[in-house]
Amino acid sequence: MSNMIADPEAFNNLSTAISSLTTSPIPVNVLPTAESLAHARESLQTSLPTSGLGLSETIRHLREDIGPGLPASSRSPNYYGFVTGGSTPAAALADNLVTAYDQNVQVHLPKETVTSNVEDRALSMLCELLKLDPEQWPHRLFTTGATGSNIIGLACGREYVIAEASAIISDATTSVGELGIVEAMHRAGIDKLQVLSTAPHSSLLKAAGILGIGRASVKDVSLKDAPHRFDLPQLKKLLEVPGTASIIAVSASEVNTGLFATAGLGEMQELRRLADMYGAWIHVDGAFGIFGRLLTSPAHKSIIEACTGLELADSITGDGHKLLNVPYDCGFFYSKHREIAPRVFANPNAAYLSTGLATDSIMSPLNIGLENSRRFRALPVYASLTAYGSDGYREMLERQIELSRAVAEHLEDSDDYELLAKIGSKKEEAIGNIYMIVLFRAKDDELNKELVDRVKSSKKIYLSGTAWEGRPACRFAVSNWMSDVKRDLPIITEVLGEIVESWKRK
């Protein structure tokens, strides 16, 4: 055990390393060099050491060997891949405390710990940030991310729609959590479950596969000329199919374009009316789009309208490690139906997991979500919301949108690049509909095939490749708290310009 005893000098070195990472200037390169990657791989232990290297040598190994092989994804505002947020200073500090305190937030024990109180308060504050009434969303918890939250959302929706169908033919409550999906559907007179959505994220199909709903049961019900929007007449027809229970999944917003499934309160009200008529559940996949509810400026009119009415849903998924800019991994989930949560997620026959004599409204997280063992993810969220407030987060999102629209305008004016998925016939309208994702391609088809790799090889910026209308495309996702149009736009335009010039010289 002697080599496990805390070494103050080693911990001071580690503290210095962490401090330098969080306070150092923005990294020039967003990706490691080939040499750094090779060295990091070669330095990995080839087998388990017998006596161990000791703490000091291990810290040196992590800092000098492995660290240089990691991308600056969340530490650089010039990393535009996937939808990758950073960590605000308050969140980063709190996350280090999470490791130091090492709490397991599973059972609500108010006489012993405040961990579950911190989680509940952070979720309540997050509700306020998103302009949701905390009292209307009593089933709430932090998750590992939007994938986990989507699993919870579809699980709750599955429980609800089968119970609703069962109530039509019987007074007995039918629970998937208790009976299993086959027996519950049989008793409810249901032959099929379906998830109706528009351009659904892959995690929604993954959730459907895990839950026995089936990936093939996720149906795209979108307009042909606007694939991000619902075809409401077609949706109604599918809801009317006999012997079928339905979950309506609203994409807020679509991952390639940043476009929203609804355009205003009227469409959400119609979805709510149809759901109530046919016993369906409305789930909003709002991984990053839900943050559009922070906006207030007329410059963001289309986004504000698209987010209006999302509060009419039964459940909402969101990601903390995207636009909330807290460390990985952190997602969140909200539902209006408190009573459904334990029917799906309760731990039966486990007296040792009892909450004891808790008299408040906070439910133990292990009985309303997937994990029984849970990191204290709430602390960075609580710290960041406390430090910056609603004004700080709104200003952060406004800067991200400002940069996105500046990039989109540059692409729209370019002779070499094409802005894709434009809404509106005029340039001003197209730019005004941009949220924080910009989809584009090179006009030269051969260059377009290599564009993503050429951008990445610059190491100055990073973006993700995708496909649009059967052809390769690229997307910027601006989601880091440090985004600054005056600093970042010249870097982006320089890289894109150099790629074209280099291509023309071939």
PDB file of C-alpha atoms in Angstrom, residues 144-379:
ATOM      1  CA  THR A 144     -24.975  10.337 -19.321  1.00  0.00           C
ATOM      2  CA  GLY A 145     -26.200  12.254 -22.370  1.00  0.00           C
ATOM      3  CA  ALA A 146     -29.051  12.662 -24.832  1.00  0.00           C
ATOM      4  CA  THR A 147     -28.822   8.993 -25.834  1.00  0.00           C
ATOM      5  CA  GLY A 148     -29.553   7.906 -22.270  1.00  0.00           C
ATOM      6  CA  SER A 149     -32.253  10.550 -22.002  1.00  0.00           C
ATOM      7  CA  ASN A 150     -33.878   9.373 -25.236  1.00  0.00           C
ATOM      8  CA  ILE A 151     -33.942   5.819 -23.886  1.00  0.00           C
ATOM      9  CA  ILE A 152     -35.692   7.090 -20.767  1.00  0.00           C
ATOM     10  CA  GLY A 153     -38.100   9.179 -22.844  1.00  0.00           C
ATOM     11  CA  LEU A 154     -39.127   6.319 -25.110  1.00  0.00           C
ATOM     12  CA  ALA A 155     -39.363   3.948 -22.127  1.00  0.00           C
ATOM     13  CA  CYS A 156     -41.753   6.329 -20.378  1.00  0.00           C
ATOM     14  CA  GLY A 157     -43.658   6.852 -23.612  1.00  0.00           C
ATOM     15  CA  ARG A 158     -43.924   3.097 -24.164  1.00  0.00           C
ATOM     16  CA  GLU A 159     -45.294   2.640 -20.637  1.00  0.00           C
ATOM     17  CA  TYR A 160     -47.801   5.461 -21.126  1.00  0.00           C
ATOM     18  CA  VAL A 161     -49.211   4.572 -24.541  1.00  0.00           C
ATOM     19  CA  ILE A 162     -49.737   0.907 -23.652  1.00  0.00           C
ATOM     20  CA  ALA A 163     -51.435   1.891 -20.395  1.00  0.00           C
ATOM     21  CA  GLU A 164     -53.661   4.323 -22.305  1.00  0.00           C
ATOM     22  CA  ALA A 165     -54.652   1.626 -24.793  1.00  0.00           C
ATOM     23  CA  SER A 166     -55.293  -0.825 -21.965  1.00  0.00           C
ATOM     24  CA  ALA A 167     -57.558   1.638 -20.160  1.00  0.00           C
ATOM     25  CA  ILE A 168     -59.940   1.579 -23.125  1.00  0.00           C
ATOM     26  CA  ILE A 169     -60.667  -2.137 -22.744  1.00  0.00           C
ATOM     27  CA  SER A 170     -59.995  -2.793 -19.053  1.00  0.00           C
ATOM     28  CA  ASP A 171     -59.989  -1.133 -15.642  1.00  0.00           C
ATOM     29  CA  ALA A 172     -56.731  -2.869 -14.704  1.00  0.00           C
ATOM     30  CA  THR A 173     -53.446  -0.984 -15.081  1.00  0.00           C
ATOM     31  CA  THR A 174     -51.160  -2.589 -17.650  1.00  0.00           C
ATOM     32  CA  SER A 175     -47.449  -1.978 -17.090  1.00  0.00           C
ATOM     33  CA  VAL A 176     -44.613  -2.916 -19.431  1.00  0.00           C
ATOM     34  CA  GLY A 177     -42.219  -2.577 -16.523  1.00  0.00           C
ATOM     35  CA  GLU A 178     -44.119  -5.226 -14.593  1.00  0.00           C
ATOM     36  CA  LEU A 179     -45.396  -7.594 -17.291  1.00  0.00           C
ATOM     37  CA  GLY A 180     -42.898  -7.213 -20.122  1.00  0.00           C
ATOM     38  CA  ILE A 181     -43.618  -5.732 -23.516  1.00  0.00           C
ATOM     39  CA  VAL A 182     -45.215  -8.817 -25.119  1.00  0.00           C
ATOM     40  CA  GLU A 183     -47.705  -9.525 -22.325  1.00  0.00           C
ATOM     41  CA  ALA A 184     -48.495  -5.840 -21.796  1.00  0.00           C
ATOM     42  CA  MET A 185     -49.234  -5.281 -25.487  1.00  0.00           C
ATOM     43  CA  HIS A 186     -51.373  -8.422 -25.559  1.00  0.00           C
ATOM     44  CA  ARG A 187     -53.477  -7.273 -22.606  1.00  0.00           C
ATOM     45  CA  ALA A 188     -53.816  -3.791 -24.084  1.00  0.00           C
ATOM     46  CA  GLY A 189     -54.933  -5.109 -27.463  1.00  0.00           C
ATOM     47  CA  ILE A 190     -51.918  -3.543 -29.152  1.00  0.00           C
ATOM     48  CA  ASP A 191     -50.252  -5.215 -32.129  1.00  0.00           C
ATOM     49  CA  LYS A 192     -47.580  -2.633 -32.850  1.00  0.00           C
ATOM     50  CA  LEU A 193     -45.630   0.278 -31.365  1.00  0.00           C
ATOM     51  CA  GLN A 194     -44.349   3.084 -33.589  1.00  0.00           C
ATOM     52  CA  VAL A 195     -42.232   6.207 -33.158  1.00  0.00           C
ATOM     53  CA  LEU A 196     -43.212   8.999 -35.534  1.00  0.00           C
ATOM     54  CA  SER A 197     -40.587  11.648 -36.223  1.00  0.00           C
ATOM     55  CA  THR A 198     -38.825  13.794 -38.822  1.00  0.00           C
ATOM     56  CA  ALA A 199     -35.150  13.244 -39.679  1.00  0.00           C
ATOM     57  CA  PRO A 200     -34.651  11.493 -36.329  1.00  0.00           C
ATOM     58  CA  HIS A 201     -31.235  11.403 -34.705  1.00  0.00           C
ATOM     59  CA  SER A 202     -29.531   8.007 -34.691  1.00  0.00           C
ATOM     60  CA  SER A 203     -29.816   7.826 -30.894  1.00  0.00           C
ATOM     61  CA  LEU A 204     -33.596   7.718 -31.209  1.00  0.00           C
ATOM     62  CA  LEU A 205     -33.351   4.599 -33.383  1.00  0.00           C
ATOM     63  CA  LYS A 206     -30.812   3.166 -30.973  1.00  0.00           C
ATOM     64  CA  ALA A 207     -33.233   3.735 -28.096  1.00  0.00           C
ATOM     65  CA  ALA A 208     -36.047   2.072 -30.039  1.00  0.00           C
ATOM     66  CA  GLY A 209     -33.830  -0.950 -30.675  1.00  0.00           C
ATOM     67  CA  ILE A 210     -32.827  -1.266 -27.029  1.00  0.00           C
ATOM     68  CA  LEU A 211     -36.415  -0.991 -25.789  1.00  0.00           C
ATOM     69  CA  GLY A 212     -37.895  -3.636 -28.068  1.00  0.00           C
ATOM     70  CA  ILE A 213     -39.846  -1.076 -30.084  1.00  0.00           C
ATOM     71  CA  GLY A 214     -37.550  -1.738 -33.017  1.00  0.00           C
ATOM     72  CA  ARG A 215     -35.528   0.528 -35.275  1.00  0.00           C
ATOM     73  CA  ALA A 216     -37.843  -0.320 -38.178  1.00  0.00           C
ATOM     74  CA  SER A 217     -40.732   1.079 -36.137  1.00  0.00           C
ATOM     75  CA  VAL A 218     -39.217   4.576 -36.180  1.00  0.00           C
ATOM     76  CA  LYS A 219     -40.994   6.222 -39.107  1.00  0.00           C
ATOM     77  CA  ASP A 220     -39.993   9.420 -40.853  1.00  0.00           C
ATOM     78  CA  VAL A 221     -43.177  11.483 -41.255  1.00  0.00           C
ATOM     79  CA  SER A 222     -41.716  14.529 -42.969  1.00  0.00           C
ATOM     80  CA  LEU A 223     -42.682  16.836 -45.796  1.00  0.00           C
ATOM     81  CA  LYS A 224     -40.969  16.046 -49.102  1.00  0.00           C
ATOM     82  CA  ASP A 225     -39.903  19.643 -49.695  1.00  0.00           C
ATOM     83  CA  ALA A 226     -38.977  20.267 -46.039  1.00  0.00           C
ATOM     84  CA  PRO A 227     -37.670  16.996 -44.555  1.00  0.00           C
ATOM     85  CA  HIS A 228     -37.170  18.554 -41.121  1.00  0.00           C
ATOM     86  CA  ARG A 229     -40.894  19.412 -40.771  1.00  0.00           C
ATOM     87  CA  PHE A 230     -43.880  17.205 -39.913  1.00  0.00           C
ATOM     88  CA  ASP A 231     -46.375  16.178 -42.580  1.00  0.00           C
ATOM     89  CA  LEU A 232     -49.354  16.600 -40.253  1.00  0.00           C
ATOM     90  CA  PRO A 233     -51.984  14.898 -42.471  1.00  0.00           C
ATOM     91  CA  GLN A 234     -49.710  11.849 -42.852  1.00  0.00           C
ATOM     92  CA  LEU A 235     -49.038  11.866 -39.118  1.00  0.00           C
ATOM     93  CA  LYS A 236     -52.756  11.775 -38.414  1.00  0.00           C
ATOM     94  CA  LYS A 237     -53.211   8.788 -40.741  1.00  0.00           C
ATOM     95  CA  LEU A 238     -50.503   6.829 -38.942  1.00  0.00           C
ATOM     96  CA  LEU A 239     -51.971   7.662 -35.540  1.00  0.00           C
ATOM     97  CA  GLU A 240     -55.318   6.279 -36.734  1.00  0.00           C
ATOM     98  CA  VAL A 241     -53.959   2.811 -37.596  1.00  0.00           C
ATOM     99  CA  PRO A 242     -55.942   0.282 -35.495  1.00  0.00           C
ATOM    100  CA  GLY A 243     -54.074  -1.729 -32.871  1.00  0.00           C
ATOM    101  CA  THR A 244     -51.098   0.642 -32.942  1.00  0.00           C
ATOM    102  CA  ALA A 245     -49.713   2.759 -30.097  1.00  0.00           C
ATOM    103  CA  SER A 246     -47.615   5.787 -30.982  1.00  0.00           C
ATOM    104  CA  ILE A 247     -44.860   8.019 -29.644  1.00  0.00           C
ATOM    105  CA  ILE A 248     -44.365  11.324 -31.472  1.00  0.00           C
ATOM    106  CA  ALA A 249     -40.701  12.400 -31.386  1.00  0.00           C
ATOM    107  CA  VAL A 250     -40.033  16.063 -32.153  1.00  0.00           C
ATOM    108  CA  SER A 251     -36.526  16.890 -33.422  1.00  0.00           C
ATOM    109  CA  ALA A 252     -35.332  20.150 -31.888  1.00  0.00           C
ATOM    110  CA  SER A 253     -33.207  20.487 -33.841  1.00  0.00           C
ATOM    111  CA  GLU A 254     -32.024  18.287 -36.723  1.00  0.00           C
ATOM    112  CA  VAL A 255     -28.362  17.380 -36.371  1.00  0.00           C
ATOM    113  CA  ASN A 256     -27.140  18.125 -39.928  1.00  0.00           C
ATOM    114  CA  THR A 257     -28.908  21.432 -40.461  1.00  0.00           C
ATOM    115  CA  GLY A 258     -29.970  22.780 -37.081  1.00  0.00           C
ATOM    116  CA  LEU A 259     -33.511  23.100 -38.453  1.00  0.00           C
ATOM    117  CA  PHE A 260     -36.539  22.456 -36.248  1.00  0.00           C
ATOM    118  CA  ALA A 261     -39.449  20.040 -36.730  1.00  0.00           C
ATOM    119  CA  THR A 262     -42.016  22.692 -35.824  1.00  0.00           C
ATOM    120  CA  ALA A 263     -42.230  26.332 -36.845  1.00  0.00           C
ATOM    121  CA  GLY A 264     -44.422  27.790 -34.131  1.00  0.00           C
ATOM    122  CA  LEU A 265     -46.941  27.366 -31.365  1.00  0.00           C
ATOM    123  CA  GLY A 266     -49.737  26.376 -33.741  1.00  0.00           C
ATOM    124  CA  GLU A 267     -47.926  23.259 -34.953  1.00  0.00           C
ATOM    125  CA  MET A 268     -47.091  22.121 -31.428  1.00  0.00           C
ATOM    126  CA  GLN A 269     -50.685  22.703 -30.384  1.00  0.00           C
ATOM    127  CA  GLU A 270     -51.831  20.508 -33.268  1.00  0.00           C
ATOM    128  CA  LEU A 271     -49.364  17.781 -32.265  1.00  0.00           C
ATOM    129  CA  ARG A 272     -50.699  17.981 -28.718  1.00  0.00           C
ATOM    130  CA  ARG A 273     -54.293  17.773 -29.944  1.00  0.00           C
ATOM    131  CA  LEU A 274     -53.542  14.711 -32.062  1.00  0.00           C
ATOM    132  CA  ALA A 275     -51.580  13.041 -29.257  1.00  0.00           C
ATOM    133  CA  ASP A 276     -54.430  13.537 -26.807  1.00  0.00           C
ATOM    134  CA  MET A 277     -56.958  12.270 -29.335  1.00  0.00           C
ATOM    135  CA  TYR A 278     -55.062   9.041 -30.057  1.00  0.00           C
ATOM    136  CA  GLY A 279     -53.394   8.395 -26.691  1.00  0.00           C
ATOM    137  CA  ALA A 280     -49.895   9.189 -27.975  1.00  0.00           C
ATOM    138  CA  TRP A 281     -46.874  10.496 -26.069  1.00  0.00           C
ATOM    139  CA  ILE A 282     -44.887  13.518 -27.291  1.00  0.00           C
ATOM    140  CA  HIS A 283     -41.133  13.361 -26.713  1.00  0.00           C
ATOM    141  CA  VAL A 284     -38.853  16.258 -27.679  1.00  0.00           C
ATOM    142  CA  ASP A 285     -35.294  15.342 -28.650  1.00  0.00           C
ATOM    143  CA  GLY A 286     -33.858  18.737 -27.772  1.00  0.00           C
ATOM    144  CA  ALA A 287     -30.197  17.788 -27.372  1.00  0.00           C
ATOM    145  CA  PHE A 288     -29.078  21.260 -28.465  1.00  0.00           C
ATOM    146  CA  GLY A 289     -32.164  22.838 -30.022  1.00  0.00           C
ATOM    147  CA  ILE A 290     -33.974  23.243 -26.704  1.00  0.00           C
ATOM    148  CA  PHE A 291     -31.506  26.019 -25.848  1.00  0.00           C
ATOM    149  CA  GLY A 292     -33.114  28.178 -28.527  1.00  0.00           C
ATOM    150  CA  ARG A 293     -35.664  28.993 -25.841  1.00  0.00           C
ATOM    151  CA  LEU A 294     -33.066  31.289 -24.232  1.00  0.00           C
ATOM    152  CA  LEU A 295     -33.232  33.753 -27.120  1.00  0.00           C
ATOM    153  CA  THR A 296     -35.162  37.041 -27.005  1.00  0.00           C
ATOM    154  CA  SER A 297     -33.834  39.199 -29.861  1.00  0.00           C
ATOM    155  CA  PRO A 298     -35.839  39.874 -33.063  1.00  0.00           C
ATOM    156  CA  ALA A 299     -32.698  38.749 -34.917  1.00  0.00           C
ATOM    157  CA  HIS A 300     -33.531  35.213 -33.758  1.00  0.00           C
ATOM    158  CA  LYS A 301     -37.242  35.350 -34.559  1.00  0.00           C
ATOM    159  CA  SER A 302     -37.400  32.083 -36.529  1.00  0.00           C
ATOM    160  CA  ILE A 303     -35.582  30.125 -33.800  1.00  0.00           C
ATOM    161  CA  ILE A 304     -37.755  31.594 -31.059  1.00  0.00           C
ATOM    162  CA  GLU A 305     -40.877  30.620 -33.004  1.00  0.00           C
ATOM    163  CA  ALA A 306     -39.552  27.103 -33.636  1.00  0.00           C
ATOM    164  CA  CYS A 307     -39.009  26.607 -29.896  1.00  0.00           C
ATOM    165  CA  THR A 308     -42.382  28.010 -28.895  1.00  0.00           C
ATOM    166  CA  GLY A 309     -44.731  25.285 -27.722  1.00  0.00           C
ATOM    167  CA  LEU A 310     -42.106  22.666 -26.888  1.00  0.00           C
ATOM    168  CA  GLU A 311     -43.405  22.921 -23.332  1.00  0.00           C
ATOM    169  CA  LEU A 312     -46.540  21.083 -24.533  1.00  0.00           C
ATOM    170  CA  ALA A 313     -44.568  17.825 -24.788  1.00  0.00           C
ATOM    171  CA  ASP A 314     -44.725  14.968 -22.291  1.00  0.00           C
ATOM    172  CA  SER A 315     -40.949  14.604 -22.065  1.00  0.00           C
ATOM    173  CA  ILE A 316     -37.819  16.480 -23.116  1.00  0.00           C
ATOM    174  CA  THR A 317     -34.239  15.343 -23.700  1.00  0.00           C
ATOM    175  CA  GLY A 318     -31.257  17.675 -23.591  1.00  0.00           C
ATOM    176  CA  ASP A 319     -27.458  17.588 -23.517  1.00  0.00           C
ATOM    177  CA  GLY A 320     -25.433  19.427 -20.920  1.00  0.00           C
ATOM    178  CA  HIS A 321     -22.113  18.766 -22.642  1.00  0.00           C
ATOM    179  CA  LYS A 322     -23.287  20.638 -25.722  1.00  0.00           C
ATOM    180  CA  LEU A 323     -24.636  24.174 -25.388  1.00  0.00           C
ATOM    181  CA  LEU A 324     -24.724  24.179 -21.590  1.00  0.00           C
ATOM    182  CA  ASN A 325     -20.931  23.811 -21.786  1.00  0.00           C
ATOM    183  CA  VAL A 326     -20.389  21.493 -18.832  1.00  0.00           C
ATOM    184  CA  PRO A 327     -17.928  18.558 -18.973  1.00  0.00           C
ATOM    185  CA  TYR A 328     -18.615  15.143 -20.436  1.00  0.00           C
ATOM    186  CA  ASP A 329     -20.680  13.247 -19.781  1.00  0.00           C
ATOM    187  CA  CYS A 330     -23.885  15.088 -18.928  1.00  0.00           C
ATOM    188  CA  GLY A 331     -27.408  14.951 -20.303  1.00  0.00           C
ATOM    189  CA  PHE A 332     -30.741  15.786 -18.755  1.00  0.00           C
ATOM    190  CA  PHE A 333     -34.305  14.515 -18.904  1.00  0.00           C
ATOM    191  CA  TYR A 334     -37.666  16.019 -17.982  1.00  0.00           C
ATOM    192  CA  SER A 335     -41.138  14.469 -17.893  1.00  0.00           C
ATOM    193  CA  LYS A 336     -44.504  15.745 -16.706  1.00  0.00           C
ATOM    194  CA  HIS A 337     -45.586  12.267 -15.596  1.00  0.00           C
ATOM    195  CA  ARG A 338     -44.055  11.623 -12.190  1.00  0.00           C
ATOM    196  CA  GLU A 339     -46.146   8.502 -11.591  1.00  0.00           C
ATOM    197  CA  ILE A 340     -44.772   6.702 -14.650  1.00  0.00           C
ATOM    198  CA  ALA A 341     -41.106   6.904 -13.614  1.00  0.00           C
ATOM    199  CA  PRO A 342     -41.126   4.264 -10.838  1.00  0.00           C
ATOM    200  CA  ARG A 343     -43.331   1.964 -12.920  1.00  0.00           C
ATOM    201  CA  VAL A 344     -40.471   1.771 -15.402  1.00  0.00           C
ATOM    202  CA  PHE A 345     -37.305   2.256 -13.336  1.00  0.00           C
ATOM    203  CA  ALA A 346     -38.018   1.156  -9.755  1.00  0.00           C
ATOM    204  CA  ASN A 347     -35.640  -1.200  -7.922  1.00  0.00           C
ATOM    205  CA  PRO A 348     -38.007  -3.796  -6.396  1.00  0.00           C
ATOM    206  CA  ASN A 349     -37.114  -6.021  -3.452  1.00  0.00           C
ATOM    207  CA  ALA A 350     -34.118  -3.881  -2.435  1.00  0.00           C
ATOM    208  CA  ALA A 351     -34.772  -2.659   1.090  1.00  0.00           C
ATOM    209  CA  TYR A 352     -31.211  -1.406   1.461  1.00  0.00           C
ATOM    210  CA  LEU A 353     -31.915   1.166  -1.274  1.00  0.00           C
ATOM    211  CA  SER A 354     -34.813   2.690   0.660  1.00  0.00           C
ATOM    212  CA  THR A 355     -34.954   6.465   1.025  1.00  0.00           C
ATOM    213  CA  GLY A 356     -35.825   6.141   4.673  1.00  0.00           C
ATOM    214  CA  LEU A 357     -37.976   8.924   6.102  1.00  0.00           C
ATOM    215  CA  ALA A 358     -37.667  11.530   3.325  1.00  0.00           C
ATOM    216  CA  THR A 359     -40.761  13.728   3.344  1.00  0.00           C
ATOM    217  CA  ASP A 360     -40.052  16.116   0.457  1.00  0.00           C
ATOM    218  CA  SER A 361     -40.917  15.684  -3.222  1.00  0.00           C
ATOM    219  CA  ILE A 362     -37.480  14.582  -4.429  1.00  0.00           C
ATOM    220  CA  MET A 363     -37.444  11.050  -5.818  1.00  0.00           C
ATOM    221  CA  SER A 364     -34.376   8.847  -5.551  1.00  0.00           C
ATOM    222  CA  PRO A 365     -32.591   8.999  -8.923  1.00  0.00           C
ATOM    223  CA  LEU A 366     -32.047   5.232  -9.051  1.00  0.00           C
ATOM    224  CA  ASN A 367     -35.850   4.739  -9.182  1.00  0.00           C
ATOM    225  CA  ILE A 368     -36.485   7.193 -12.010  1.00  0.00           C
ATOM    226  CA  GLY A 369     -33.572   6.568 -14.387  1.00  0.00           C
ATOM    227  CA  LEU A 370     -31.219   3.977 -15.839  1.00  0.00           C
ATOM    228  CA  GLU A 371     -28.266   3.903 -13.458  1.00  0.00           C
ATOM    229  CA  ASN A 372     -28.106   2.823  -9.842  1.00  0.00           C
ATOM    230  CA  SER A 373     -24.577   4.223  -9.521  1.00  0.00           C
ATOM    231  CA  ARG A 374     -24.314   7.848 -10.607  1.00  0.00           C
ATOM    232  CA  ARG A 375     -21.580  10.469 -10.751  1.00  0.00           C
ATOM    233  CA  PHE A 376     -22.339  13.868  -9.168  1.00  0.00           C
ATOM    234  CA  ARG A 377     -23.032  15.423 -12.601  1.00  0.00           C
ATOM    235  CA  ALA A 378     -25.288  18.049 -11.048  1.00  0.00           C
ATOM    236  CA  LEU A 379     -22.459  19.989  -9.397  1.00  0.00           C
TER     237      LEU A 379
END
